[in-house]
């Protein structure tokens, strides 16, 4: 009997990976000269039940990147076969336009940055609204939409959740009433605010925050300058812990910006656990994982606004 059960389990796993994943592309918005598209990935199965949705926002410093980068395909197909409708979106690259207008500096950066974040976050909201509008036809459960993103995309999904929780006009204008994401997964992201501390008017969705403590592209902790704050995963996690808000913080010592992509391939077990426990089952958990690669060399940890500008945009 035990052997039969094992064989049945192996057959079920093999059948899951044998499922064909269908990709379809849709235009979700046209904004001046920008036509914004999204790709929907879904496993072709006879299951008629509504599915959770995993949205993804690519990285690239708000100057580059593609929603259909081939390196993301295994991530998309894996979660499609796990029963998610996966949606990867375009968004406007505001810093690309800012750089075309001239060299960035600490003086010119804040205005360009605020405009860039508003563009990206607004596009995320429009894509989310598009998914909600098509939820019935696509078999999506609108109460189980998870936003994930890498680097600039991680900043975008965190800013999206931050805007929802604080009643940002873009969120109120573009999203269905009382909408919130069921969860947020950030691969090396951060939140920007025009004040020196985070504020949460409403309790945020469960978050999973991956980050290396020697990241030179996105702050691991907090960077304060001229009354503004750029708050990385460590700072966000500390505040969530203090407020007893469910989240999972996954920190890797002496590790750089590779955490913007590596977890999508190396940490699927942890991501699956987060989705199952904190998102779908709504278990009230705070999980902190600190990993120390013993052979990794000691890397500098200090981070300033100039470091961010230099690493992402040069002088």
PDB file of C-alpha atoms in Angstrom:
ATOM      1  CA  UNK A   1       0.000   0.000   0.000  1.00  0.00           C
ATOM      2  CA  UNK A   2       2.805   2.434   0.906  1.00  0.00           C
ATOM      3  CA  UNK A   3       4.490   1.758  -2.447  1.00  0.00           C
ATOM      4  CA  UNK A   4       1.224   2.448  -4.280  1.00  0.00           C
ATOM      5  CA  UNK A   5       0.804   5.785  -2.480  1.00  0.00           C
ATOM      6  CA  UNK A   6       4.361   6.814  -3.341  1.00  0.00           C
ATOM      7  CA  UNK A   7       3.830   5.917  -6.994  1.00  0.00           C
ATOM      8  CA  UNK A   8       0.557   7.864  -7.027  1.00  0.00           C
ATOM      9  CA  UNK A   9       2.285  10.927  -5.556  1.00  0.00           C
ATOM     10  CA  UNK A  10       5.079  10.727  -8.127  1.00  0.00           C
ATOM     11  CA  UNK A  11       2.526  10.390 -10.909  1.00  0.00           C
ATOM     12  CA  UNK A  12       0.661  13.470  -9.639  1.00  0.00           C
ATOM     13  CA  UNK A  13       3.855  15.528  -9.603  1.00  0.00           C
ATOM     14  CA  UNK A  14       4.810  14.354 -13.094  1.00  0.00           C
ATOM     15  CA  UNK A  15       1.324  15.152 -14.370  1.00  0.00           C
ATOM     16  CA  UNK A  16       1.600  18.657 -12.937  1.00  0.00           C
ATOM     17  CA  UNK A  17       4.821  19.326 -14.807  1.00  0.00           C
ATOM     18  CA  UNK A  18       3.365  17.830 -17.990  1.00  0.00           C
ATOM     19  CA  UNK A  19       0.641  20.485 -18.100  1.00  0.00           C
ATOM     20  CA  UNK A  20       0.867  22.797 -21.077  1.00  0.00           C
ATOM     21  CA  UNK A  21       1.225  26.465 -20.126  1.00  0.00           C
ATOM     22  CA  UNK A  22      -0.502  28.865 -22.498  1.00  0.00           C
ATOM     23  CA  UNK A  23       0.747  32.429 -22.949  1.00  0.00           C
ATOM     24  CA  UNK A  24      -1.474  35.213 -24.238  1.00  0.00           C
ATOM     25  CA  UNK A  25      -0.649  38.917 -24.603  1.00  0.00           C
ATOM     26  CA  UNK A  26      -3.099  41.758 -23.992  1.00  0.00           C
ATOM     27  CA  UNK A  27      -2.910  45.549 -24.238  1.00  0.00           C
ATOM     28  CA  UNK A  28      -4.004  46.897 -20.862  1.00  0.00           C
ATOM     29  CA  UNK A  29      -3.400  50.622 -21.426  1.00  0.00           C
ATOM     30  CA  UNK A  30      -2.239  53.176 -23.975  1.00  0.00           C
ATOM     31  CA  UNK A  31      -0.612  56.282 -22.510  1.00  0.00           C
ATOM     32  CA  UNK A  32       0.488  58.861 -25.060  1.00  0.00           C
ATOM     33  CA  UNK A  33       3.190  57.078 -27.088  1.00  0.00           C
ATOM     34  CA  UNK A  34       3.402  54.069 -24.748  1.00  0.00           C
ATOM     35  CA  UNK A  35       1.357  50.946 -25.445  1.00  0.00           C
ATOM     36  CA  UNK A  36       1.441  48.828 -22.292  1.00  0.00           C
ATOM     37  CA  UNK A  37       0.979  45.086 -22.542  1.00  0.00           C
ATOM     38  CA  UNK A  38       0.752  42.176 -20.171  1.00  0.00           C
ATOM     39  CA  UNK A  39       1.385  38.487 -20.694  1.00  0.00           C
ATOM     40  CA  UNK A  40      -0.925  35.960 -19.074  1.00  0.00           C
ATOM     41  CA  UNK A  41       0.404  32.469 -18.374  1.00  0.00           C
ATOM     42  CA  UNK A  42      -2.067  29.751 -17.410  1.00  0.00           C
ATOM     43  CA  UNK A  43      -1.844  25.976 -17.245  1.00  0.00           C
ATOM     44  CA  UNK A  44      -4.392  24.281 -19.480  1.00  0.00           C
ATOM     45  CA  UNK A  45      -6.352  22.022 -17.128  1.00  0.00           C
ATOM     46  CA  UNK A  46      -9.998  20.943 -16.863  1.00  0.00           C
ATOM     47  CA  UNK A  47     -10.181  22.529 -13.383  1.00  0.00           C
ATOM     48  CA  UNK A  48     -12.991  25.116 -13.434  1.00  0.00           C
ATOM     49  CA  UNK A  49     -12.329  26.580  -9.987  1.00  0.00           C
ATOM     50  CA  UNK A  50     -11.146  30.174  -9.743  1.00  0.00           C
ATOM     51  CA  UNK A  51      -7.405  30.547  -9.288  1.00  0.00           C
ATOM     52  CA  UNK A  52      -5.137  32.920  -7.416  1.00  0.00           C
ATOM     53  CA  UNK A  53      -3.144  35.331  -9.562  1.00  0.00           C
ATOM     54  CA  UNK A  54       0.582  36.084  -9.330  1.00  0.00           C
ATOM     55  CA  UNK A  55       1.539  39.373 -10.973  1.00  0.00           C
ATOM     56  CA  UNK A  56       5.160  40.167 -11.809  1.00  0.00           C
ATOM     57  CA  UNK A  57       6.954  43.465 -12.446  1.00  0.00           C
ATOM     58  CA  UNK A  58      10.424  43.239 -14.023  1.00  0.00           C
ATOM     59  CA  UNK A  59      13.511  45.159 -12.898  1.00  0.00           C
ATOM     60  CA  UNK A  60      16.030  47.336 -14.675  1.00  0.00           C
ATOM     61  CA  UNK A  61      16.484  50.543 -12.705  1.00  0.00           C
ATOM     62  CA  UNK A  62      13.433  52.126 -14.362  1.00  0.00           C
ATOM     63  CA  UNK A  63      15.569  52.507 -17.498  1.00  0.00           C
ATOM     64  CA  UNK A  64      15.366  49.030 -19.062  1.00  0.00           C
ATOM     65  CA  UNK A  65      14.047  45.496 -18.755  1.00  0.00           C
ATOM     66  CA  UNK A  66      11.339  43.405 -20.418  1.00  0.00           C
ATOM     67  CA  UNK A  67       8.205  41.719 -19.156  1.00  0.00           C
ATOM     68  CA  UNK A  68       8.978  38.683 -21.365  1.00  0.00           C
ATOM     69  CA  UNK A  69      12.660  38.254 -20.520  1.00  0.00           C
ATOM     70  CA  UNK A  70      13.453  34.590 -21.174  1.00  0.00           C
ATOM     71  CA  UNK A  71      15.173  34.250 -17.795  1.00  0.00           C
ATOM     72  CA  UNK A  72      11.802  34.685 -16.039  1.00  0.00           C
ATOM     73  CA  UNK A  73      10.001  31.993 -18.027  1.00  0.00           C
ATOM     74  CA  UNK A  74      10.658  29.108 -15.636  1.00  0.00           C
ATOM     75  CA  UNK A  75       9.320  31.233 -12.740  1.00  0.00           C
ATOM     76  CA  UNK A  76       6.151  32.016 -14.684  1.00  0.00           C
ATOM     77  CA  UNK A  77       5.582  28.443 -15.818  1.00  0.00           C
ATOM     78  CA  UNK A  78       6.335  26.991 -12.390  1.00  0.00           C
ATOM     79  CA  UNK A  79       3.599  29.042 -10.734  1.00  0.00           C
ATOM     80  CA  UNK A  80       1.194  28.546 -13.617  1.00  0.00           C
ATOM     81  CA  UNK A  81       1.553  24.798 -13.074  1.00  0.00           C
ATOM     82  CA  UNK A  82       1.093  25.355  -9.330  1.00  0.00           C
ATOM     83  CA  UNK A  83      -2.378  26.683 -10.096  1.00  0.00           C
ATOM     84  CA  UNK A  84      -1.793  30.429 -10.440  1.00  0.00           C
ATOM     85  CA  UNK A  85      -2.755  32.696 -13.284  1.00  0.00           C
ATOM     86  CA  UNK A  86       0.586  34.459 -13.813  1.00  0.00           C
ATOM     87  CA  UNK A  87       0.585  37.982 -15.244  1.00  0.00           C
ATOM     88  CA  UNK A  88       3.791  39.797 -16.259  1.00  0.00           C
ATOM     89  CA  UNK A  89       3.354  43.475 -17.088  1.00  0.00           C
ATOM     90  CA  UNK A  90       4.912  46.384 -18.946  1.00  0.00           C
ATOM     91  CA  UNK A  91       5.289  49.744 -17.218  1.00  0.00           C
ATOM     92  CA  UNK A  92       6.710  53.102 -18.247  1.00  0.00           C
ATOM     93  CA  UNK A  93      10.399  53.664 -17.545  1.00  0.00           C
ATOM     94  CA  UNK A  94      10.502  57.125 -16.029  1.00  0.00           C
ATOM     95  CA  UNK A  95      14.206  57.283 -15.220  1.00  0.00           C
ATOM     96  CA  UNK A  96      15.049  56.520 -18.840  1.00  0.00           C
ATOM     97  CA  UNK A  97      13.247  59.694 -19.823  1.00  0.00           C
ATOM     98  CA  UNK A  98      14.862  61.639 -16.975  1.00  0.00           C
ATOM     99  CA  UNK A  99      18.339  60.550 -18.041  1.00  0.00           C
ATOM    100  CA  UNK A 100      17.659  61.591 -21.617  1.00  0.00           C
ATOM    101  CA  UNK A 101      16.944  65.074 -20.262  1.00  0.00           C
ATOM    102  CA  UNK A 102      20.342  65.366 -18.549  1.00  0.00           C
ATOM    103  CA  UNK A 103      22.724  63.976 -15.922  1.00  0.00           C
ATOM    104  CA  UNK A 104      21.177  62.992 -12.601  1.00  0.00           C
ATOM    105  CA  UNK A 105      22.537  64.396  -9.346  1.00  0.00           C
ATOM    106  CA  UNK A 106      21.453  64.450  -5.715  1.00  0.00           C
ATOM    107  CA  UNK A 107      19.782  67.786  -6.483  1.00  0.00           C
ATOM    108  CA  UNK A 108      17.827  66.691  -9.567  1.00  0.00           C
ATOM    109  CA  UNK A 109      17.170  63.102  -8.505  1.00  0.00           C
ATOM    110  CA  UNK A 110      14.213  63.560  -6.071  1.00  0.00           C
ATOM    111  CA  UNK A 111      11.886  65.234  -8.583  1.00  0.00           C
ATOM    112  CA  UNK A 112      12.689  62.713 -11.319  1.00  0.00           C
ATOM    113  CA  UNK A 113      12.348  59.867  -8.831  1.00  0.00           C
ATOM    114  CA  UNK A 114       8.921  60.926  -7.572  1.00  0.00           C
ATOM    115  CA  UNK A 115       7.642  61.230 -11.146  1.00  0.00           C
ATOM    116  CA  UNK A 116       9.110  57.838 -12.053  1.00  0.00           C
ATOM    117  CA  UNK A 117       7.513  56.074  -9.091  1.00  0.00           C
ATOM    118  CA  UNK A 118       4.132  57.645  -9.806  1.00  0.00           C
ATOM    119  CA  UNK A 119       4.303  56.423 -13.408  1.00  0.00           C
ATOM    120  CA  UNK A 120       5.300  52.866 -12.501  1.00  0.00           C
ATOM    121  CA  UNK A 121       2.837  52.557  -9.623  1.00  0.00           C
ATOM    122  CA  UNK A 122      -0.001  53.976 -11.701  1.00  0.00           C
ATOM    123  CA  UNK A 123       0.762  51.451 -14.439  1.00  0.00           C
ATOM    124  CA  UNK A 124       0.759  48.622 -11.885  1.00  0.00           C
ATOM    125  CA  UNK A 125      -2.651  49.765 -10.668  1.00  0.00           C
ATOM    126  CA  UNK A 126      -3.977  49.910 -14.240  1.00  0.00           C
ATOM    127  CA  UNK A 127      -2.714  46.390 -14.936  1.00  0.00           C
ATOM    128  CA  UNK A 128      -4.258  45.183 -11.678  1.00  0.00           C
ATOM    129  CA  UNK A 129      -7.578  46.798 -12.570  1.00  0.00           C
ATOM    130  CA  UNK A 130      -7.409  45.096 -15.971  1.00  0.00           C
ATOM    131  CA  UNK A 131      -6.955  41.715 -14.281  1.00  0.00           C
ATOM    132  CA  UNK A 132      -9.884  42.450 -11.965  1.00  0.00           C
ATOM    133  CA  UNK A 133     -12.073  43.484 -14.911  1.00  0.00           C
ATOM    134  CA  UNK A 134     -11.280  40.193 -16.665  1.00  0.00           C
ATOM    135  CA  UNK A 135     -11.290  38.023 -13.546  1.00  0.00           C
ATOM    136  CA  UNK A 136     -14.501  36.206 -14.422  1.00  0.00           C
ATOM    137  CA  UNK A 137     -13.399  35.369 -17.965  1.00  0.00           C
ATOM    138  CA  UNK A 138      -9.914  34.383 -16.804  1.00  0.00           C
ATOM    139  CA  UNK A 139     -11.041  32.365 -13.789  1.00  0.00           C
ATOM    140  CA  UNK A 140      -9.158  34.612 -11.347  1.00  0.00           C
ATOM    141  CA  UNK A 141     -10.132  35.062  -7.710  1.00  0.00           C
ATOM    142  CA  UNK A 142      -9.884  38.848  -7.243  1.00  0.00           C
ATOM    143  CA  UNK A 143      -9.340  38.428  -3.503  1.00  0.00           C
ATOM    144  CA  UNK A 144      -6.161  36.389  -4.108  1.00  0.00           C
ATOM    145  CA  UNK A 145      -4.020  38.582  -6.354  1.00  0.00           C
ATOM    146  CA  UNK A 146      -0.357  38.618  -5.294  1.00  0.00           C
ATOM    147  CA  UNK A 147       2.050  41.287  -6.573  1.00  0.00           C
ATOM    148  CA  UNK A 148       5.699  40.310  -7.045  1.00  0.00           C
ATOM    149  CA  UNK A 149       8.609  42.228  -8.514  1.00  0.00           C
ATOM    150  CA  UNK A 150      12.366  42.307  -9.013  1.00  0.00           C
ATOM    151  CA  UNK A 151      14.555  45.341  -8.157  1.00  0.00           C
ATOM    152  CA  UNK A 152      12.776  48.329  -9.753  1.00  0.00           C
ATOM    153  CA  UNK A 153       9.773  46.040 -10.074  1.00  0.00           C
ATOM    154  CA  UNK A 154      10.043  45.194  -6.379  1.00  0.00           C
ATOM    155  CA  UNK A 155      10.108  48.903  -5.569  1.00  0.00           C
ATOM    156  CA  UNK A 156       7.002  49.281  -7.730  1.00  0.00           C
ATOM    157  CA  UNK A 157       4.971  46.557  -6.001  1.00  0.00           C
ATOM    158  CA  UNK A 158       6.011  47.798  -2.551  1.00  0.00           C
ATOM    159  CA  UNK A 159       5.071  51.351  -3.529  1.00  0.00           C
ATOM    160  CA  UNK A 160       1.797  49.981  -4.867  1.00  0.00           C
ATOM    161  CA  UNK A 161       0.938  48.358  -1.550  1.00  0.00           C
ATOM    162  CA  UNK A 162       2.135  51.423   0.351  1.00  0.00           C
ATOM    163  CA  UNK A 163      -0.155  53.633  -1.739  1.00  0.00           C
ATOM    164  CA  UNK A 164      -3.162  51.389  -1.140  1.00  0.00           C
ATOM    165  CA  UNK A 165      -2.592  51.358   2.611  1.00  0.00           C
ATOM    166  CA  UNK A 166      -2.214  55.132   2.778  1.00  0.00           C
ATOM    167  CA  UNK A 167      -5.081  56.076   0.490  1.00  0.00           C
ATOM    168  CA  UNK A 168      -2.962  57.449  -2.347  1.00  0.00           C
ATOM    169  CA  UNK A 169      -5.142  59.166  -4.983  1.00  0.00           C
ATOM    170  CA  UNK A 170      -3.792  56.889  -7.739  1.00  0.00           C
ATOM    171  CA  UNK A 171      -4.928  53.812  -5.810  1.00  0.00           C
ATOM    172  CA  UNK A 172      -8.339  55.303  -5.132  1.00  0.00           C
ATOM    173  CA  UNK A 173      -8.824  56.365  -8.748  1.00  0.00           C
ATOM    174  CA  UNK A 174      -7.606  53.247 -10.520  1.00  0.00           C
ATOM    175  CA  UNK A 175      -8.379  50.227  -8.327  1.00  0.00           C
ATOM    176  CA  UNK A 176     -11.724  48.663  -7.391  1.00  0.00           C
ATOM    177  CA  UNK A 177     -13.155  49.959  -4.137  1.00  0.00           C
ATOM    178  CA  UNK A 178     -11.610  48.327  -1.047  1.00  0.00           C
ATOM    179  CA  UNK A 179      -9.149  46.348  -3.178  1.00  0.00           C
ATOM    180  CA  UNK A 180      -5.889  45.140  -1.700  1.00  0.00           C
ATOM    181  CA  UNK A 181      -3.337  42.601  -2.799  1.00  0.00           C
ATOM    182  CA  UNK A 182      -3.476  39.270  -1.014  1.00  0.00           C
ATOM    183  CA  UNK A 183       0.305  39.358  -0.667  1.00  0.00           C
ATOM    184  CA  UNK A 184       3.441  41.092  -1.909  1.00  0.00           C
ATOM    185  CA  UNK A 185       6.769  39.450  -2.819  1.00  0.00           C
ATOM    186  CA  UNK A 186       9.753  41.787  -3.134  1.00  0.00           C
ATOM    187  CA  UNK A 187      13.036  40.647  -4.630  1.00  0.00           C
ATOM    188  CA  UNK A 188      15.418  43.381  -3.413  1.00  0.00           C
ATOM    189  CA  UNK A 189      12.983  46.278  -3.233  1.00  0.00           C
ATOM    190  CA  UNK A 190      12.382  49.374  -1.134  1.00  0.00           C
ATOM    191  CA  UNK A 191       9.802  52.071  -0.369  1.00  0.00           C
ATOM    192  CA  UNK A 192      10.332  55.801  -0.925  1.00  0.00           C
ATOM    193  CA  UNK A 193       8.516  58.508   1.032  1.00  0.00           C
ATOM    194  CA  UNK A 194       8.847  62.264   1.331  1.00  0.00           C
ATOM    195  CA  UNK A 195       9.253  61.958   5.073  1.00  0.00           C
ATOM    196  CA  UNK A 196      11.785  60.249   7.297  1.00  0.00           C
ATOM    197  CA  UNK A 197       9.683  57.317   8.491  1.00  0.00           C
ATOM    198  CA  UNK A 198       7.242  54.837   7.039  1.00  0.00           C
ATOM    199  CA  UNK A 199       3.552  55.207   7.814  1.00  0.00           C
ATOM    200  CA  UNK A 200       0.818  52.621   7.485  1.00  0.00           C
ATOM    201  CA  UNK A 201      -2.707  54.035   7.790  1.00  0.00           C
ATOM    202  CA  UNK A 202      -4.035  50.520   7.114  1.00  0.00           C
ATOM    203  CA  UNK A 203      -2.474  47.140   7.793  1.00  0.00           C
ATOM    204  CA  UNK A 204      -0.557  45.981   4.701  1.00  0.00           C
ATOM    205  CA  UNK A 205      -0.905  42.620   3.020  1.00  0.00           C
ATOM    206  CA  UNK A 206       1.521  39.876   4.072  1.00  0.00           C
ATOM    207  CA  UNK A 207       4.925  40.570   2.552  1.00  0.00           C
ATOM    208  CA  UNK A 208       7.908  38.434   1.621  1.00  0.00           C
ATOM    209  CA  UNK A 209      11.080  40.517   1.500  1.00  0.00           C
ATOM    210  CA  UNK A 210      14.302  39.129  -0.002  1.00  0.00           C
ATOM    211  CA  UNK A 211      17.494  41.186   0.240  1.00  0.00           C
ATOM    212  CA  UNK A 212      21.265  40.936   0.460  1.00  0.00           C
ATOM    213  CA  UNK A 213      22.819  43.099   3.175  1.00  0.00           C
ATOM    214  CA  UNK A 214      25.567  44.327   0.800  1.00  0.00           C
ATOM    215  CA  UNK A 215      23.245  45.455  -1.989  1.00  0.00           C
ATOM    216  CA  UNK A 216      24.700  48.463  -3.847  1.00  0.00           C
ATOM    217  CA  UNK A 217      21.673  49.014  -6.126  1.00  0.00           C
ATOM    218  CA  UNK A 218      18.768  49.196  -3.679  1.00  0.00           C
ATOM    219  CA  UNK A 219      19.142  50.041   0.033  1.00  0.00           C
ATOM    220  CA  UNK A 220      19.002  47.117   2.437  1.00  0.00           C
ATOM    221  CA  UNK A 221      18.134  49.387   5.369  1.00  0.00           C
ATOM    222  CA  UNK A 222      17.122  53.080   5.379  1.00  0.00           C
ATOM    223  CA  UNK A 223      18.658  56.063   3.584  1.00  0.00           C
ATOM    224  CA  UNK A 224      17.519  59.510   4.766  1.00  0.00           C
ATOM    225  CA  UNK A 225      18.217  62.760   2.937  1.00  0.00           C
ATOM    226  CA  UNK A 226      16.629  66.231   2.946  1.00  0.00           C
ATOM    227  CA  UNK A 227      13.527  65.049   4.767  1.00  0.00           C
ATOM    228  CA  UNK A 228      13.010  62.081   2.420  1.00  0.00           C
ATOM    229  CA  UNK A 229      13.403  58.398   3.182  1.00  0.00           C
ATOM    230  CA  UNK A 230      14.328  55.398   1.036  1.00  0.00           C
ATOM    231  CA  UNK A 231      13.473  52.354   3.133  1.00  0.00           C
ATOM    232  CA  UNK A 232      14.886  48.930   2.268  1.00  0.00           C
ATOM    233  CA  UNK A 233      13.711  45.474   3.261  1.00  0.00           C
ATOM    234  CA  UNK A 234      15.433  45.426   6.665  1.00  0.00           C
ATOM    235  CA  UNK A 235      13.790  48.661   7.750  1.00  0.00           C
ATOM    236  CA  UNK A 236      10.393  47.575   6.422  1.00  0.00           C
ATOM    237  CA  UNK A 237      10.662  44.211   8.182  1.00  0.00           C
ATOM    238  CA  UNK A 238      11.673  45.809  11.483  1.00  0.00           C
ATOM    239  CA  UNK A 239       8.613  48.060  11.393  1.00  0.00           C
ATOM    240  CA  UNK A 240       6.308  45.180  10.458  1.00  0.00           C
ATOM    241  CA  UNK A 241       7.723  43.118  13.320  1.00  0.00           C
ATOM    242  CA  UNK A 242       7.196  45.979  15.757  1.00  0.00           C
ATOM    243  CA  UNK A 243       3.573  46.227  14.640  1.00  0.00           C
ATOM    244  CA  UNK A 244       3.069  42.439  14.648  1.00  0.00           C
ATOM    245  CA  UNK A 245       2.129  42.411  10.962  1.00  0.00           C
ATOM    246  CA  UNK A 246       2.620  39.055   9.167  1.00  0.00           C
ATOM    247  CA  UNK A 247       5.644  38.921   6.883  1.00  0.00           C
ATOM    248  CA  UNK A 248       8.712  36.867   5.965  1.00  0.00           C
ATOM    249  CA  UNK A 249      12.098  38.604   5.827  1.00  0.00           C
ATOM    250  CA  UNK A 250      14.833  36.651   4.046  1.00  0.00           C
ATOM    251  CA  UNK A 251      18.262  38.262   4.452  1.00  0.00           C
ATOM    252  CA  UNK A 252      21.567  36.998   3.059  1.00  0.00           C
ATOM    253  CA  UNK A 253      24.846  38.317   4.484  1.00  0.00           C
ATOM    254  CA  UNK A 254      27.618  39.736   2.276  1.00  0.00           C
ATOM    255  CA  UNK A 255      25.421  39.402  -0.780  1.00  0.00           C
ATOM    256  CA  UNK A 256      24.778  42.033  -3.413  1.00  0.00           C
ATOM    257  CA  UNK A 257      21.927  42.704  -5.828  1.00  0.00           C
ATOM    258  CA  UNK A 258      21.757  39.083  -7.011  1.00  0.00           C
ATOM    259  CA  UNK A 259      18.832  38.753  -4.592  1.00  0.00           C
ATOM    260  CA  UNK A 260      16.790  40.638  -7.177  1.00  0.00           C
ATOM    261  CA  UNK A 261      16.599  37.424  -9.218  1.00  0.00           C
ATOM    262  CA  UNK A 262      18.188  34.473  -7.397  1.00  0.00           C
ATOM    263  CA  UNK A 263      15.239  33.671  -5.085  1.00  0.00           C
ATOM    264  CA  UNK A 264      12.941  33.106  -8.058  1.00  0.00           C
ATOM    265  CA  UNK A 265      14.995  30.004  -8.830  1.00  0.00           C
ATOM    266  CA  UNK A 266      16.719  29.022  -5.584  1.00  0.00           C
ATOM    267  CA  UNK A 267      14.019  29.807  -2.992  1.00  0.00           C
ATOM    268  CA  UNK A 268      10.829  28.432  -4.453  1.00  0.00           C
ATOM    269  CA  UNK A 269      10.312  26.228  -1.413  1.00  0.00           C
ATOM    270  CA  UNK A 270      10.226  29.314   0.819  1.00  0.00           C
ATOM    271  CA  UNK A 271       8.052  31.244  -1.645  1.00  0.00           C
ATOM    272  CA  UNK A 272       5.620  28.324  -1.818  1.00  0.00           C
ATOM    273  CA  UNK A 273       5.468  28.231   1.985  1.00  0.00           C
ATOM    274  CA  UNK A 274       4.830  31.980   2.152  1.00  0.00           C
ATOM    275  CA  UNK A 275       2.026  31.757  -0.399  1.00  0.00           C
ATOM    276  CA  UNK A 276       0.439  28.761   1.292  1.00  0.00           C
ATOM    277  CA  UNK A 277       0.753  29.858   4.922  1.00  0.00           C
ATOM    278  CA  UNK A 278       0.714  33.654   5.027  1.00  0.00           C
ATOM    279  CA  UNK A 279      -1.306  34.436   1.891  1.00  0.00           C
ATOM    280  CA  UNK A 280      -3.808  31.657   1.231  1.00  0.00           C
ATOM    281  CA  UNK A 281      -4.287  30.452   4.814  1.00  0.00           C
ATOM    282  CA  UNK A 282      -3.693  33.909   6.362  1.00  0.00           C
ATOM    283  CA  UNK A 283      -1.623  32.467   9.186  1.00  0.00           C
ATOM    284  CA  UNK A 284      -0.485  35.254  11.578  1.00  0.00           C
ATOM    285  CA  UNK A 285       3.256  34.631  11.344  1.00  0.00           C
ATOM    286  CA  UNK A 286       6.420  36.701  11.444  1.00  0.00           C
ATOM    287  CA  UNK A 287       9.329  34.753   9.942  1.00  0.00           C
ATOM    288  CA  UNK A 288      12.909  36.005   9.817  1.00  0.00           C
ATOM    289  CA  UNK A 289      15.515  34.016   7.908  1.00  0.00           C
ATOM    290  CA  UNK A 290      19.151  35.129   8.132  1.00  0.00           C
ATOM    291  CA  UNK A 291      21.564  33.253   5.889  1.00  0.00           C
ATOM    292  CA  UNK A 292      25.347  33.604   6.201  1.00  0.00           C
ATOM    293  CA  UNK A 293      27.390  32.072   3.351  1.00  0.00           C
ATOM    294  CA  UNK A 294      30.563  31.133   5.233  1.00  0.00           C
ATOM    295  CA  UNK A 295      32.870  31.454   2.232  1.00  0.00           C
ATOM    296  CA  UNK A 296      31.540  34.822   1.070  1.00  0.00           C
ATOM    297  CA  UNK A 297      34.034  37.690   1.508  1.00  0.00           C
ATOM    298  CA  UNK A 298      33.121  40.602   3.750  1.00  0.00           C
ATOM    299  CA  UNK A 299      31.510  43.325   1.632  1.00  0.00           C
ATOM    300  CA  UNK A 300      30.892  46.998   2.491  1.00  0.00           C
ATOM    301  CA  UNK A 301      27.452  47.728   3.920  1.00  0.00           C
ATOM    302  CA  UNK A 302      27.282  51.540   4.043  1.00  0.00           C
ATOM    303  CA  UNK A 303      24.815  52.985   1.542  1.00  0.00           C
ATOM    304  CA  UNK A 304      23.990  56.571   0.568  1.00  0.00           C
ATOM    305  CA  UNK A 305      21.832  58.269  -2.024  1.00  0.00           C
ATOM    306  CA  UNK A 306      24.956  58.893  -4.108  1.00  0.00           C
ATOM    307  CA  UNK A 307      25.647  55.144  -4.051  1.00  0.00           C
ATOM    308  CA  UNK A 308      22.176  54.485  -5.436  1.00  0.00           C
ATOM    309  CA  UNK A 309      22.544  57.064  -8.210  1.00  0.00           C
ATOM    310  CA  UNK A 310      26.052  55.891  -9.145  1.00  0.00           C
ATOM    311  CA  UNK A 311      25.151  52.177  -9.142  1.00  0.00           C
ATOM    312  CA  UNK A 312      22.023  52.574 -11.239  1.00  0.00           C
ATOM    313  CA  UNK A 313      22.583  55.633 -13.388  1.00  0.00           C
ATOM    314  CA  UNK A 314      26.249  56.636 -13.213  1.00  0.00           C
ATOM    315  CA  UNK A 315      27.414  60.196 -12.632  1.00  0.00           C
TER     316      UNK A 315
END
